[in-house]
XYZ file of N, CA and C in Angstrom:
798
model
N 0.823 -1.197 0.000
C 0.000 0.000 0.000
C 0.866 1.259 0.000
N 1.903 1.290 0.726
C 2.926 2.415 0.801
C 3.486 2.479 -0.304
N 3.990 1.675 -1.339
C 4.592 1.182 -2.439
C 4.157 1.599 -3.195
N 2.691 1.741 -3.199
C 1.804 1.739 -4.780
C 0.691 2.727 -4.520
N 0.684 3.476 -3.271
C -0.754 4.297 -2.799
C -1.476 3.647 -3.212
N -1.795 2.741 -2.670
C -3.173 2.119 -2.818
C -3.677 0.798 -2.119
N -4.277 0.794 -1.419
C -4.693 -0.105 -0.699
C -6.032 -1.054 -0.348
N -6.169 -2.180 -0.527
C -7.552 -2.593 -0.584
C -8.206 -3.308 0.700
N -9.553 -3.603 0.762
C -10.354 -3.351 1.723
C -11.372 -4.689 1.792
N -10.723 -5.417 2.603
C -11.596 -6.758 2.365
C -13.659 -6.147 1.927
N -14.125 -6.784 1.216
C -15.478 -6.385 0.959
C -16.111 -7.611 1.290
N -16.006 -9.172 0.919
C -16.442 -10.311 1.359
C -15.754 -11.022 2.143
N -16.156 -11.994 3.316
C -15.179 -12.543 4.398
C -16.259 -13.937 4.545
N -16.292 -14.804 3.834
C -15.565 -15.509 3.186
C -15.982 -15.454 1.800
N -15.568 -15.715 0.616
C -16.345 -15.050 -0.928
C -16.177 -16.475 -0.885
N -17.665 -16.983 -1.229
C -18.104 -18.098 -1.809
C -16.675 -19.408 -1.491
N -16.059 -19.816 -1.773
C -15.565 -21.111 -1.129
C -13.786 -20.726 -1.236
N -13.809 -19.228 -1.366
C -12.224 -18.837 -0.873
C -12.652 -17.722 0.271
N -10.997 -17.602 0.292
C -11.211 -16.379 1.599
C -11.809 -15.530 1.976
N -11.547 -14.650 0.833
C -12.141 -13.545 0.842
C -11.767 -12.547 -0.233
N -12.632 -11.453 -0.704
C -12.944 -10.324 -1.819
C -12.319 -9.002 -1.108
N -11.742 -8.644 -2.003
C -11.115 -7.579 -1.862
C -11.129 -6.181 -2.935
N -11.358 -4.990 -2.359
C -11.648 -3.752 -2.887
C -10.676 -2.729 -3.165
N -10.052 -1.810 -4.200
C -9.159 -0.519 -3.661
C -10.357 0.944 -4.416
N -11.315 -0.005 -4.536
C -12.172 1.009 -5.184
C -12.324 1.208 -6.895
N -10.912 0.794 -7.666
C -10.899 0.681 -9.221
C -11.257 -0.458 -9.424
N -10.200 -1.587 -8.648
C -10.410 -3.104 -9.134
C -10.372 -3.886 -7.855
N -10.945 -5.540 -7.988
C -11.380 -5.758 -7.179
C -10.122 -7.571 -7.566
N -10.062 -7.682 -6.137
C -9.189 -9.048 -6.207
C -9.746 -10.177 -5.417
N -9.582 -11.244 -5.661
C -10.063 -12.607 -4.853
C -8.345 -12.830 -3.698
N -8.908 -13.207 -2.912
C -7.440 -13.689 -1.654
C -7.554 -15.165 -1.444
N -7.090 -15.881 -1.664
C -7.326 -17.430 -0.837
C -5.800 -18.028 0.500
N -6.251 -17.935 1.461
C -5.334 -17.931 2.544
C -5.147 -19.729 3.027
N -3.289 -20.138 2.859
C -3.164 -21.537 3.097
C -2.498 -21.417 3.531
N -2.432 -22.406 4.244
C -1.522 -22.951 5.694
C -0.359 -24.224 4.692
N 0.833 -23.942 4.790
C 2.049 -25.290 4.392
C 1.678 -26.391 5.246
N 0.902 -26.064 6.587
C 1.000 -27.030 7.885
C -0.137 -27.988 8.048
N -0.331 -28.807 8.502
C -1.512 -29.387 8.713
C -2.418 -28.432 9.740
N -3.682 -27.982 8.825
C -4.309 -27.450 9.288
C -5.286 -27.590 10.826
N -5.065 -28.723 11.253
C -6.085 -28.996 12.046
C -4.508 -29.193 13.478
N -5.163 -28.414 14.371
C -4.143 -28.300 15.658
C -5.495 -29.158 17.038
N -4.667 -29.538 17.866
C -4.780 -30.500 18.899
C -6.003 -29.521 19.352
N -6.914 -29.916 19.513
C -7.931 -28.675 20.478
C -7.487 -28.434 22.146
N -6.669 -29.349 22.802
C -6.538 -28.839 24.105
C -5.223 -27.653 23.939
N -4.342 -27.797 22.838
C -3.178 -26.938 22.684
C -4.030 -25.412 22.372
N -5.164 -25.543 21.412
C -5.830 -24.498 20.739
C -6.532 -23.848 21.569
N -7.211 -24.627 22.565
C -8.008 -23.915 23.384
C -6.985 -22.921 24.838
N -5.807 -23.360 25.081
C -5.034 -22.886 26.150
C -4.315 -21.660 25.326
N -4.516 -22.018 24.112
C -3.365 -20.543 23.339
C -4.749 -19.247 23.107
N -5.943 -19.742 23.131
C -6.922 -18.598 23.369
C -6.994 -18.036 24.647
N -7.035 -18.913 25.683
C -6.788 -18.708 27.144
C -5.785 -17.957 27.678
N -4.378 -18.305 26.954
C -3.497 -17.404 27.385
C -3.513 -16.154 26.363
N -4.094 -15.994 25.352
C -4.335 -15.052 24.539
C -5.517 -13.996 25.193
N -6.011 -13.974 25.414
C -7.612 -13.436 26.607
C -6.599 -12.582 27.792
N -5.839 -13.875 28.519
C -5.375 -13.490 29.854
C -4.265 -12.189 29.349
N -3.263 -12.474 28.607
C -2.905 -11.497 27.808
C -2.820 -9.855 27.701
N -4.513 -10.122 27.084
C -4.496 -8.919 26.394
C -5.266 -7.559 27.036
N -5.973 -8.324 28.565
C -6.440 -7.368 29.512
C -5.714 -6.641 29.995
N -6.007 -5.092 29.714
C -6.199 -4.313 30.395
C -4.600 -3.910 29.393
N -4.231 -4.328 27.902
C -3.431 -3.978 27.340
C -3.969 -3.227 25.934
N -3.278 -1.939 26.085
C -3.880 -0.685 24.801
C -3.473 -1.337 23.506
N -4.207 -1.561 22.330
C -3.570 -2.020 21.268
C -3.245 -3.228 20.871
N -3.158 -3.789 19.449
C -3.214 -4.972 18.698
C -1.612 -5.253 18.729
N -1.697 -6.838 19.072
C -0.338 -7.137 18.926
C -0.153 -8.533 18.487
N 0.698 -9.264 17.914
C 0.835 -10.347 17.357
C 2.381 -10.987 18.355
N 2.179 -11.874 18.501
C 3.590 -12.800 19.143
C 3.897 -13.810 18.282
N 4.965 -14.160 17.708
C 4.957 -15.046 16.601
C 5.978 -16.309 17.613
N 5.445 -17.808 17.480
C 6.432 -18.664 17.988
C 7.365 -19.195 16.973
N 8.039 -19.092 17.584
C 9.380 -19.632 16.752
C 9.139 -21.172 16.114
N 9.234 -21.768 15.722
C 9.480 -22.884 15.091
C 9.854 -24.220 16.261
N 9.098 -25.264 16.922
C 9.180 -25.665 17.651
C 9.172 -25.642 18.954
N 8.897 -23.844 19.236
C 8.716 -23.644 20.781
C 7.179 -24.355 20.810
N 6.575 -23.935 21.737
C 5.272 -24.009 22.576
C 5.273 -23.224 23.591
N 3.664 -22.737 23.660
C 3.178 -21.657 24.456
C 3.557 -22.391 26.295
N 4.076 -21.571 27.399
C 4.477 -21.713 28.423
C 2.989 -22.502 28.736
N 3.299 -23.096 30.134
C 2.554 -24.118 30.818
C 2.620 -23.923 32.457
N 1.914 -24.776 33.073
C 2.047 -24.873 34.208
C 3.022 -23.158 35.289
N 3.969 -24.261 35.718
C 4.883 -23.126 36.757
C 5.494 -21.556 35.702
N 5.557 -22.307 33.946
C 6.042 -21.266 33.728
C 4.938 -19.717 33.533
N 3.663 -20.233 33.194
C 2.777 -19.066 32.848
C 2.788 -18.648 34.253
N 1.988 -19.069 35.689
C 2.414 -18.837 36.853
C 3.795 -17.620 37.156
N 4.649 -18.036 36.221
C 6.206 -17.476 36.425
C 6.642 -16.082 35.741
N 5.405 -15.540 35.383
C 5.338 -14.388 34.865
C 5.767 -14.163 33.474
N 5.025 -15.184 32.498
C 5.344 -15.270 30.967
C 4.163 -13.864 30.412
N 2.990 -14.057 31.042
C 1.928 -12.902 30.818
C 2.744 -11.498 31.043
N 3.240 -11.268 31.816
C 3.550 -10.083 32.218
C 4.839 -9.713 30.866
N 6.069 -11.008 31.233
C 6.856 -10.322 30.035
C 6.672 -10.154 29.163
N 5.245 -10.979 28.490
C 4.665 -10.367 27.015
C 4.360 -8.943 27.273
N 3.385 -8.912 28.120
C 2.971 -7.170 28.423
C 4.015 -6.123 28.383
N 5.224 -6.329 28.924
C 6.361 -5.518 29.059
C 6.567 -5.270 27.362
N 7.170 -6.257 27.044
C 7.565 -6.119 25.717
C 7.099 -5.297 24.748
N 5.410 -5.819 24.830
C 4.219 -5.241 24.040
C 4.139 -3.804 24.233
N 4.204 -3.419 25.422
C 4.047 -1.676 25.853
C 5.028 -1.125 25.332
N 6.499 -1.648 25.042
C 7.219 -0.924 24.718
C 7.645 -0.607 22.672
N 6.721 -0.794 22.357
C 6.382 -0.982 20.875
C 5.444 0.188 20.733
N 5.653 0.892 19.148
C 5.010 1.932 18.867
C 3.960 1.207 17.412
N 3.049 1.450 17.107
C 2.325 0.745 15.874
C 3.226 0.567 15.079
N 2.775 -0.572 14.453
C 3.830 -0.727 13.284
C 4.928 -1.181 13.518
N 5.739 -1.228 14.768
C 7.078 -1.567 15.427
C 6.877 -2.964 15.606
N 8.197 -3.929 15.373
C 9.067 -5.434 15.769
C 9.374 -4.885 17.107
N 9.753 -6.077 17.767
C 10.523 -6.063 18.571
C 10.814 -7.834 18.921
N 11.449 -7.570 19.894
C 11.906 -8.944 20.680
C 11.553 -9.048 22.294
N 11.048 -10.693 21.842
C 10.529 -10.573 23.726
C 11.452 -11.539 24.122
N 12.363 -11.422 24.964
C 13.661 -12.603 25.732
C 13.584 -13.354 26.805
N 12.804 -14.771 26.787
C 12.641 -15.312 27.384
C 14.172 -16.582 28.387
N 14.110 -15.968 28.911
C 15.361 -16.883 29.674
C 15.467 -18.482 29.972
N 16.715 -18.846 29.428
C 16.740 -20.485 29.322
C 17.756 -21.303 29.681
N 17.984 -22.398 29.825
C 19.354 -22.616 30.181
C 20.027 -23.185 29.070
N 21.148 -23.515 29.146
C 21.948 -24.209 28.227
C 23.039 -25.622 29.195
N 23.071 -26.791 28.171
C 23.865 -27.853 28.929
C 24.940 -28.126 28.398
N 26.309 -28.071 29.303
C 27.407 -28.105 27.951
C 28.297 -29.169 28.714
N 29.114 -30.372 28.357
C 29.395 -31.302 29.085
C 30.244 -31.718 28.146
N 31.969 -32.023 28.975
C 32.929 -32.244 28.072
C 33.090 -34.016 28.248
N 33.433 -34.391 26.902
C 33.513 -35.494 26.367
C 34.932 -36.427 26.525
N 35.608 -35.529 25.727
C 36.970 -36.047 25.798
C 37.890 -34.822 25.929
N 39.221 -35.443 26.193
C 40.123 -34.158 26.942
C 40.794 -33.909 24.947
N 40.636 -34.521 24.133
C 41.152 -34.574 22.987
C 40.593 -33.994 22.268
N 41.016 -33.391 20.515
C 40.052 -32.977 19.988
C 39.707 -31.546 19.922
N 38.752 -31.041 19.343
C 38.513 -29.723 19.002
C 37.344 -30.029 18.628
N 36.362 -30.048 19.105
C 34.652 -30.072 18.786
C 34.022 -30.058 19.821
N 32.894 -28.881 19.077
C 31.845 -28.685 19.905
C 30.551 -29.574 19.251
N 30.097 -30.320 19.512
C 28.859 -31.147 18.937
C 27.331 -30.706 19.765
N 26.772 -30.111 18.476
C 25.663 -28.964 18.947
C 24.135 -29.562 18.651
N 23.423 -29.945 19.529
C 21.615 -30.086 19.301
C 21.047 -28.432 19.402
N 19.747 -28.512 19.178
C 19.139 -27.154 19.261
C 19.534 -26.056 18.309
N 18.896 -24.912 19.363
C 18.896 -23.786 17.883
C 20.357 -23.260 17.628
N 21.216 -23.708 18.260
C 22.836 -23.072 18.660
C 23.171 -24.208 17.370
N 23.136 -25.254 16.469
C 23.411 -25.985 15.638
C 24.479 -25.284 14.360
N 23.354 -24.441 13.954
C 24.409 -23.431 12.657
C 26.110 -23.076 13.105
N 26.223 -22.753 14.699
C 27.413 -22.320 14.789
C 28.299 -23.393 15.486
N 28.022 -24.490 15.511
C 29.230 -25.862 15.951
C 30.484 -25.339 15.191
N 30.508 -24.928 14.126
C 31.866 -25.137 13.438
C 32.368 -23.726 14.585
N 31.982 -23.025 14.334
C 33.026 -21.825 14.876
C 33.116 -21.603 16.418
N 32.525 -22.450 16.999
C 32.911 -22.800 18.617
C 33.551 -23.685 18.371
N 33.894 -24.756 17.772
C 35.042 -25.967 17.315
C 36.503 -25.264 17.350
N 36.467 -24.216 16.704
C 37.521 -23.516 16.508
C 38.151 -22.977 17.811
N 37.066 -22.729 18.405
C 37.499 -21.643 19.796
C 37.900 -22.920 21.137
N 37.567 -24.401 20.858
C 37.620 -24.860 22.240
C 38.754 -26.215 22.230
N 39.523 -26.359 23.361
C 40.229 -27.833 23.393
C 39.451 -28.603 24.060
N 39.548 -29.980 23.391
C 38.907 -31.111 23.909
C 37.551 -31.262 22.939
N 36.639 -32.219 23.248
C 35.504 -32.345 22.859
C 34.167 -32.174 23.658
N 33.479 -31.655 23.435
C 31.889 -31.018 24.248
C 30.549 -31.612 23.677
N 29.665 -31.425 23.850
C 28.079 -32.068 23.665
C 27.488 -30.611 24.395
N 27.064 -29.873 23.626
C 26.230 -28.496 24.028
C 24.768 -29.158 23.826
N 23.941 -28.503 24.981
C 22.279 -29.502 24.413
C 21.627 -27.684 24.508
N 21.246 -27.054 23.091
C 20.548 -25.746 22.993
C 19.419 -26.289 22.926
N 18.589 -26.966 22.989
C 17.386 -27.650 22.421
C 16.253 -26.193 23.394
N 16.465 -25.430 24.498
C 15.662 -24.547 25.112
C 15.841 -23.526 23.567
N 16.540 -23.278 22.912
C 16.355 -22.207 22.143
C 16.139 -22.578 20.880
N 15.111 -21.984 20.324
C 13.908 -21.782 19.431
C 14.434 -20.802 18.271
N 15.110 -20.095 18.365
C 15.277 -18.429 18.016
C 16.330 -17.978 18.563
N 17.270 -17.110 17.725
C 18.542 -16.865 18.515
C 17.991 -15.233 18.272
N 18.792 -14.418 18.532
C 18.688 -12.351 18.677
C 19.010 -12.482 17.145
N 18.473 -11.578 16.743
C 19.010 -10.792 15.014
C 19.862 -10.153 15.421
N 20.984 -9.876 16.399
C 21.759 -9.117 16.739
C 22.806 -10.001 16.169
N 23.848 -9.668 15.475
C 24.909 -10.547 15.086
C 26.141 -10.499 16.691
N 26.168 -9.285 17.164
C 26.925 -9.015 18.136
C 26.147 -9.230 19.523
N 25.118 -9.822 19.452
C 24.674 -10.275 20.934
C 25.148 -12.531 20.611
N 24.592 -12.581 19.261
C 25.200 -13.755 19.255
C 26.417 -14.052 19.046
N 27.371 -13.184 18.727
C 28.873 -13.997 19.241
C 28.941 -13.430 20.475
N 28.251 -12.989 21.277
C 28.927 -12.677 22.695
C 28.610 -13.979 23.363
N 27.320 -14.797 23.071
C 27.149 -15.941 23.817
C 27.830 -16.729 23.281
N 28.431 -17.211 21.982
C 28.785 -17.955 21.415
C 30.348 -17.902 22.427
N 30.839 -16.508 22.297
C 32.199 -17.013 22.951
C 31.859 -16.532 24.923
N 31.212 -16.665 25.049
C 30.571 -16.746 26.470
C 30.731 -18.393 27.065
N 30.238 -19.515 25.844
C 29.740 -20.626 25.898
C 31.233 -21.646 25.600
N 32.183 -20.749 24.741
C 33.725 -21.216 24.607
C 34.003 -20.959 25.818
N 34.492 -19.844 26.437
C 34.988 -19.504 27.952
C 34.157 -20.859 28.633
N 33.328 -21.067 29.059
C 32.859 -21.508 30.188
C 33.724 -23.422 29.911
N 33.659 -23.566 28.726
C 34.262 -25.209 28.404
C 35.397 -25.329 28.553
N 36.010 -23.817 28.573
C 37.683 -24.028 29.184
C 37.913 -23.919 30.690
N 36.360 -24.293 31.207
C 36.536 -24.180 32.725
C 36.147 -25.560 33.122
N 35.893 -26.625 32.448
C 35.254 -27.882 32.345
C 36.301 -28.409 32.354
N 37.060 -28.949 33.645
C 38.772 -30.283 33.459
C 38.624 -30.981 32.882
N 37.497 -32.094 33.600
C 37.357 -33.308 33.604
C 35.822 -33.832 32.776
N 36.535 -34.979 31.975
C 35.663 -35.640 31.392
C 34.011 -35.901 32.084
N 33.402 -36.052 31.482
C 31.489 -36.427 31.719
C 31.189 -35.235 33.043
N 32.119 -34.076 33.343
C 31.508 -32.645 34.081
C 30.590 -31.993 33.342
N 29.751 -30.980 33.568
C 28.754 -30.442 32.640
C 28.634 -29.357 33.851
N 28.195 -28.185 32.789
C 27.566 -27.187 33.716
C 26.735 -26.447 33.178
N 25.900 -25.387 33.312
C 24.575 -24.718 33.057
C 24.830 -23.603 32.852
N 24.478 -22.767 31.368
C 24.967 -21.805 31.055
C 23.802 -21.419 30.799
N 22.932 -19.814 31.220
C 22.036 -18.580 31.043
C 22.352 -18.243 29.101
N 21.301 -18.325 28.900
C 20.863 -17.887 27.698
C 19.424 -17.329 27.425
N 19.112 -16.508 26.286
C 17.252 -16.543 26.295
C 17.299 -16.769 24.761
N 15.869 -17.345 24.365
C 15.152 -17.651 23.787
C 14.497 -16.706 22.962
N 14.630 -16.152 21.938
C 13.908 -14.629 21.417
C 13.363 -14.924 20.494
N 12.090 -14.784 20.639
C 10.622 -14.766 20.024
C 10.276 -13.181 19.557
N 9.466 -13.183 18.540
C 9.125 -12.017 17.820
C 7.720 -11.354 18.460
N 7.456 -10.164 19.005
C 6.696 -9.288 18.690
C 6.002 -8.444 18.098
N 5.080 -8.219 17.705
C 4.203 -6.959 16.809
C 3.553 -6.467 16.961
N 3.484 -4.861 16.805
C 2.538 -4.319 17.524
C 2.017 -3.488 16.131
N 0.384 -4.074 15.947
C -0.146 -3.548 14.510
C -0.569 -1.840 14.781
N -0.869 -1.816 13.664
C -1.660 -0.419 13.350
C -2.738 0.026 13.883
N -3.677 -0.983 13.749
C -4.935 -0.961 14.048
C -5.818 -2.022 14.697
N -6.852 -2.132 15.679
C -7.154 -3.238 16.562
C -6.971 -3.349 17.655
N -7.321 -4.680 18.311
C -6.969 -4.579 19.673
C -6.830 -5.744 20.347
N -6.437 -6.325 21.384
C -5.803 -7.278 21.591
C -4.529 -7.927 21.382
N -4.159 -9.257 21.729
C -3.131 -9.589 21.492
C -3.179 -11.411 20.891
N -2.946 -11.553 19.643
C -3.070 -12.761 19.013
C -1.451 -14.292 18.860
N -1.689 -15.076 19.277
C -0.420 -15.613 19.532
C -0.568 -16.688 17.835
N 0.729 -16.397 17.091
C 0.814 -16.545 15.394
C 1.711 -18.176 15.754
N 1.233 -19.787 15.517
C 2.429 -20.553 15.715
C 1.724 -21.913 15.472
N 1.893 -23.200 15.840
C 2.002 -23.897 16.068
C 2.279 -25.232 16.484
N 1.793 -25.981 17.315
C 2.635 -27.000 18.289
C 3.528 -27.526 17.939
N 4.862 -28.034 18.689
C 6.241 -28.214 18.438
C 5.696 -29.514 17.716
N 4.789 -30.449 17.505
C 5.205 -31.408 17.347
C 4.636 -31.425 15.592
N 3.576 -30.316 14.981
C 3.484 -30.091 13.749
C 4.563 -29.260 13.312
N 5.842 -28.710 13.841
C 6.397 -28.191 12.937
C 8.129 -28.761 13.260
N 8.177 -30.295 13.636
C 9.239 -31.066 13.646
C 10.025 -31.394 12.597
N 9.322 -31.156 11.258
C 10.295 -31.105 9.948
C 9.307 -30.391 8.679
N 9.860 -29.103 8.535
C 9.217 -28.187 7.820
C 9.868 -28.377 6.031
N 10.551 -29.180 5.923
C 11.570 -28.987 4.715
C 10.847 -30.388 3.700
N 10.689 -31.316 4.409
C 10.309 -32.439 3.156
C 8.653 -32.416 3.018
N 8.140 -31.897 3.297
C 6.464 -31.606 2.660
C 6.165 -30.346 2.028
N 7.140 -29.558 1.673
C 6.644 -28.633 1.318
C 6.261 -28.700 -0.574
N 7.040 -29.532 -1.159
C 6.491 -29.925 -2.589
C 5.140 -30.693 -2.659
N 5.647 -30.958 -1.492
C 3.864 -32.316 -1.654
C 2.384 -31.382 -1.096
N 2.799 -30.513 0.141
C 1.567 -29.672 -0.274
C 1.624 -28.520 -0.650
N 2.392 -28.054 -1.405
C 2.482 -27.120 -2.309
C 1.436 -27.195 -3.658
N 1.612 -28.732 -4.111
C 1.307 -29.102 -5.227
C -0.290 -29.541 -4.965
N -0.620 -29.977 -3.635
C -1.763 -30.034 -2.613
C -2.689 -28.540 -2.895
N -1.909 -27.932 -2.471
C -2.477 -26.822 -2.541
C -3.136 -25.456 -4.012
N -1.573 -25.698 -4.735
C -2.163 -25.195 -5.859
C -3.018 -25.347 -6.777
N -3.276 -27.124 -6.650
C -3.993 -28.145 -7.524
C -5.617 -27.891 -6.705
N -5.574 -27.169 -6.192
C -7.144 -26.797 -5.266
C -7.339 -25.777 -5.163
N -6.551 -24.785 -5.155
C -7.175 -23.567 -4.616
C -6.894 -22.731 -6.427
N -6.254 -23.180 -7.196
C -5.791 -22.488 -7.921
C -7.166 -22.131 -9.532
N -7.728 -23.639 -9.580
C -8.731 -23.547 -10.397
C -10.087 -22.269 -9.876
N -10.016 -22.262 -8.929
C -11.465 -21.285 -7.686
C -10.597 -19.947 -7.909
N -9.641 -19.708 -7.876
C -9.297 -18.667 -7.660
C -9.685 -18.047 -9.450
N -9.005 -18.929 -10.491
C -8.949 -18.651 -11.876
C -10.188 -18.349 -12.201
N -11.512 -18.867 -11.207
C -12.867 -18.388 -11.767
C -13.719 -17.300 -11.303
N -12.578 -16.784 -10.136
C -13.493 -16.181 -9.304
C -13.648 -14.751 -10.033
N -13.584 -14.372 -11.327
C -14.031 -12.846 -11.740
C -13.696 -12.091 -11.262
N -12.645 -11.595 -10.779
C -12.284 -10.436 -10.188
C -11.280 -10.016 -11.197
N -10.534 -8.902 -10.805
C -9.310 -8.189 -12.193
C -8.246 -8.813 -11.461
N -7.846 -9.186 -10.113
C -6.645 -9.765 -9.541
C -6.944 -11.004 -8.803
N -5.806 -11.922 -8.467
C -6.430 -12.861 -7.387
C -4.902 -12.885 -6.719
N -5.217 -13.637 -5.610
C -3.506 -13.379 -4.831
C -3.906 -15.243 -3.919
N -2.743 -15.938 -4.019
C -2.603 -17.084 -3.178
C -1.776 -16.659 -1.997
N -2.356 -16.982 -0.665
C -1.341 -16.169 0.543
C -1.038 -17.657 0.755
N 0.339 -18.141 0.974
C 0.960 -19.097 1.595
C 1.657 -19.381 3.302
N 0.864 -19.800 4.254
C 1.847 -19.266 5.300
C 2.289 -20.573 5.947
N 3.725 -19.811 6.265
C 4.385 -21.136 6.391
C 5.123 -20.379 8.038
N 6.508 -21.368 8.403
C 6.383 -21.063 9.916
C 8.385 -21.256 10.225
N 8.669 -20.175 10.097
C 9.650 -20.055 9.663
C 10.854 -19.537 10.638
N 11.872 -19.521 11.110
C 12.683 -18.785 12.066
C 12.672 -17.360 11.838
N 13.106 -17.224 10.521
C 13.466 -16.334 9.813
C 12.988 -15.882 8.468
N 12.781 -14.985 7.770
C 12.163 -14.721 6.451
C 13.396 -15.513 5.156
N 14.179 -15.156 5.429
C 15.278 -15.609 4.424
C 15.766 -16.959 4.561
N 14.995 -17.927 5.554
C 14.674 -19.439 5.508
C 13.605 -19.825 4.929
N 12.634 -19.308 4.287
C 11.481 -20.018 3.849
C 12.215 -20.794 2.454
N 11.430 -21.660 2.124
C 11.891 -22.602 1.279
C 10.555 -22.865 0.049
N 9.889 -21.546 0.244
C 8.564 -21.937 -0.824
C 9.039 -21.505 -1.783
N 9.180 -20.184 -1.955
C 9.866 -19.428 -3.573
C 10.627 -20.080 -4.119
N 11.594 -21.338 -3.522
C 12.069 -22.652 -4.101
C 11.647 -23.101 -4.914
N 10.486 -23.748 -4.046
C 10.109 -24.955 -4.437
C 8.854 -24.752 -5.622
N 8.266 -23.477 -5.525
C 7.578 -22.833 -6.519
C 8.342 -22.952 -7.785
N 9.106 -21.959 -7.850
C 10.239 -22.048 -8.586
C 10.601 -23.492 -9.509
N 10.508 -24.715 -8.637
C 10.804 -25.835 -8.934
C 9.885 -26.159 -9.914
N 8.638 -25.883 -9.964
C 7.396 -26.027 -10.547
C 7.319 -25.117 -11.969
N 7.526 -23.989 -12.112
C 7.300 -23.141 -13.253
C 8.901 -22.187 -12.544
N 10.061 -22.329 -13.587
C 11.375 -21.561 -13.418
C 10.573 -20.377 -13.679
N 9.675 -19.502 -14.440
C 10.021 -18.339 -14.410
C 9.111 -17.541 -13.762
N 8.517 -17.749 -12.767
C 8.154 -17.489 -11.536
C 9.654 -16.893 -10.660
């Protein structure tokens, strides 16, 4: 809309067996909105992410979105108790419309040396991408378990500070099968919209999004092969396919791929 002055205005919600109709006043477009994921989520997971979505958003000014990272899950038990509501609220207040931010949830890390030999760090969790360059930094061999982190900071300089935070501490590890517990957080995305109100939590359960990479041709092709004929009839001057998929990062999605794979000049 900023791009092109011009912006359109849902007019139907749901248009006949797609999403929805859309207006800018000259021309009019069809939307059809798909999920990469299996659409249908656990109802006791669905019903507690409205619950903590409700608890949330009282007595908070303004529309906001929390996006989960890719395999987290919404807090539980001791942790909602533990003031997960509130640090959303913090976060959220400190956002102007239209503004990202980051909400930093605190986690631990397990790092436990292997052998006194060697030069490797052998990495589970979201700390995985950087094994090679803690390899570099440590003697002996380690087993780091990041599996608490979901999401690392977009800060390039907050993540090598832990990265060589997490070297230091393994050169304090003598002896073989020792381990110790290293402070880290978990950073999940914030949004605070334009317009609206409340606060909506964008994700789903760790156990639908355990491997995002080998289904995406199969319902891709799922998807276009269905929604694509409805859309071609629906009479409008535009139509738009929204794809949403569930991603760490924007510059990890793997659809414009695999699209791609289908018709190169796309």
């Amino acid at each position: 809309a900023e791009a092109h002055g011009r912006q359109f205005e849902v007019e139907h919600r749901p248009f006949g067996e797609l999403t929805a109709r859309c207006s800018d006043g000259q021309r009019t477009m069809t939307v059809e909105v798909r999920s990469l994921l299996d659409p249908s989520e656990p109802q006791v997971w669905q019903s507690y992410r409205h619950e903590l979505e409700e608890e949330i958003s009282k007595g908070l000014a303004g529309a906001f979105v929390l996006w989960l990272p890719p395999g987290a899950d919404i807090p539980a038990g001791t942790e909602y108790a533990g003031g997960f509501v509130q640090q959303v609220r913090q976060a959220a207040l400190a956002l102007e419309p239209g503004q990202r931010g980051q909400l930093s949830l605190p986690v631990k890390l397990h790092l436990r040396k292997s052998r006194d030999q060697g030069s490797l760090m052998s990495v589970v969790g979201g700390l995985d991408p950087y094994w090679a360059g803690m390899s570099e930094r440590v003697r002996g061999s380690f087993d780091l378990d990041s599996t608490a982190i979901h999401r690392v900071t977009e800060s390039e300089e907050e993540r090598q500070e832990l990265i060589g935070r997490i070297c230091a501490e393994a050169s304090q590890i003598e002896r073989r099968g020792h381990w110790m517990v290293i402070d880290a957080t978990d950073v999940w995305t914030i949004q605070r919209l334009r317009q609206g109100q409340g606060l909506v939590i964008v994700g789903a359960p760790p156990e639908l999004t355990s491997d995002l990479g080998t289904g995406v041709r199969r319902n891709l092709r799922r998807i276009l092969g269905d929604a694509g004929p409805r859309l071609a009839s629906a009479g409008t001057d535009l139509t738009a396919l929204v794809i949403l998929g569930i991603y760490q990062y924007a510059d990890e999605e793997n659809v414009s791929t695999a699209l791609r794979g289908f018709d190169p000049g796309l």
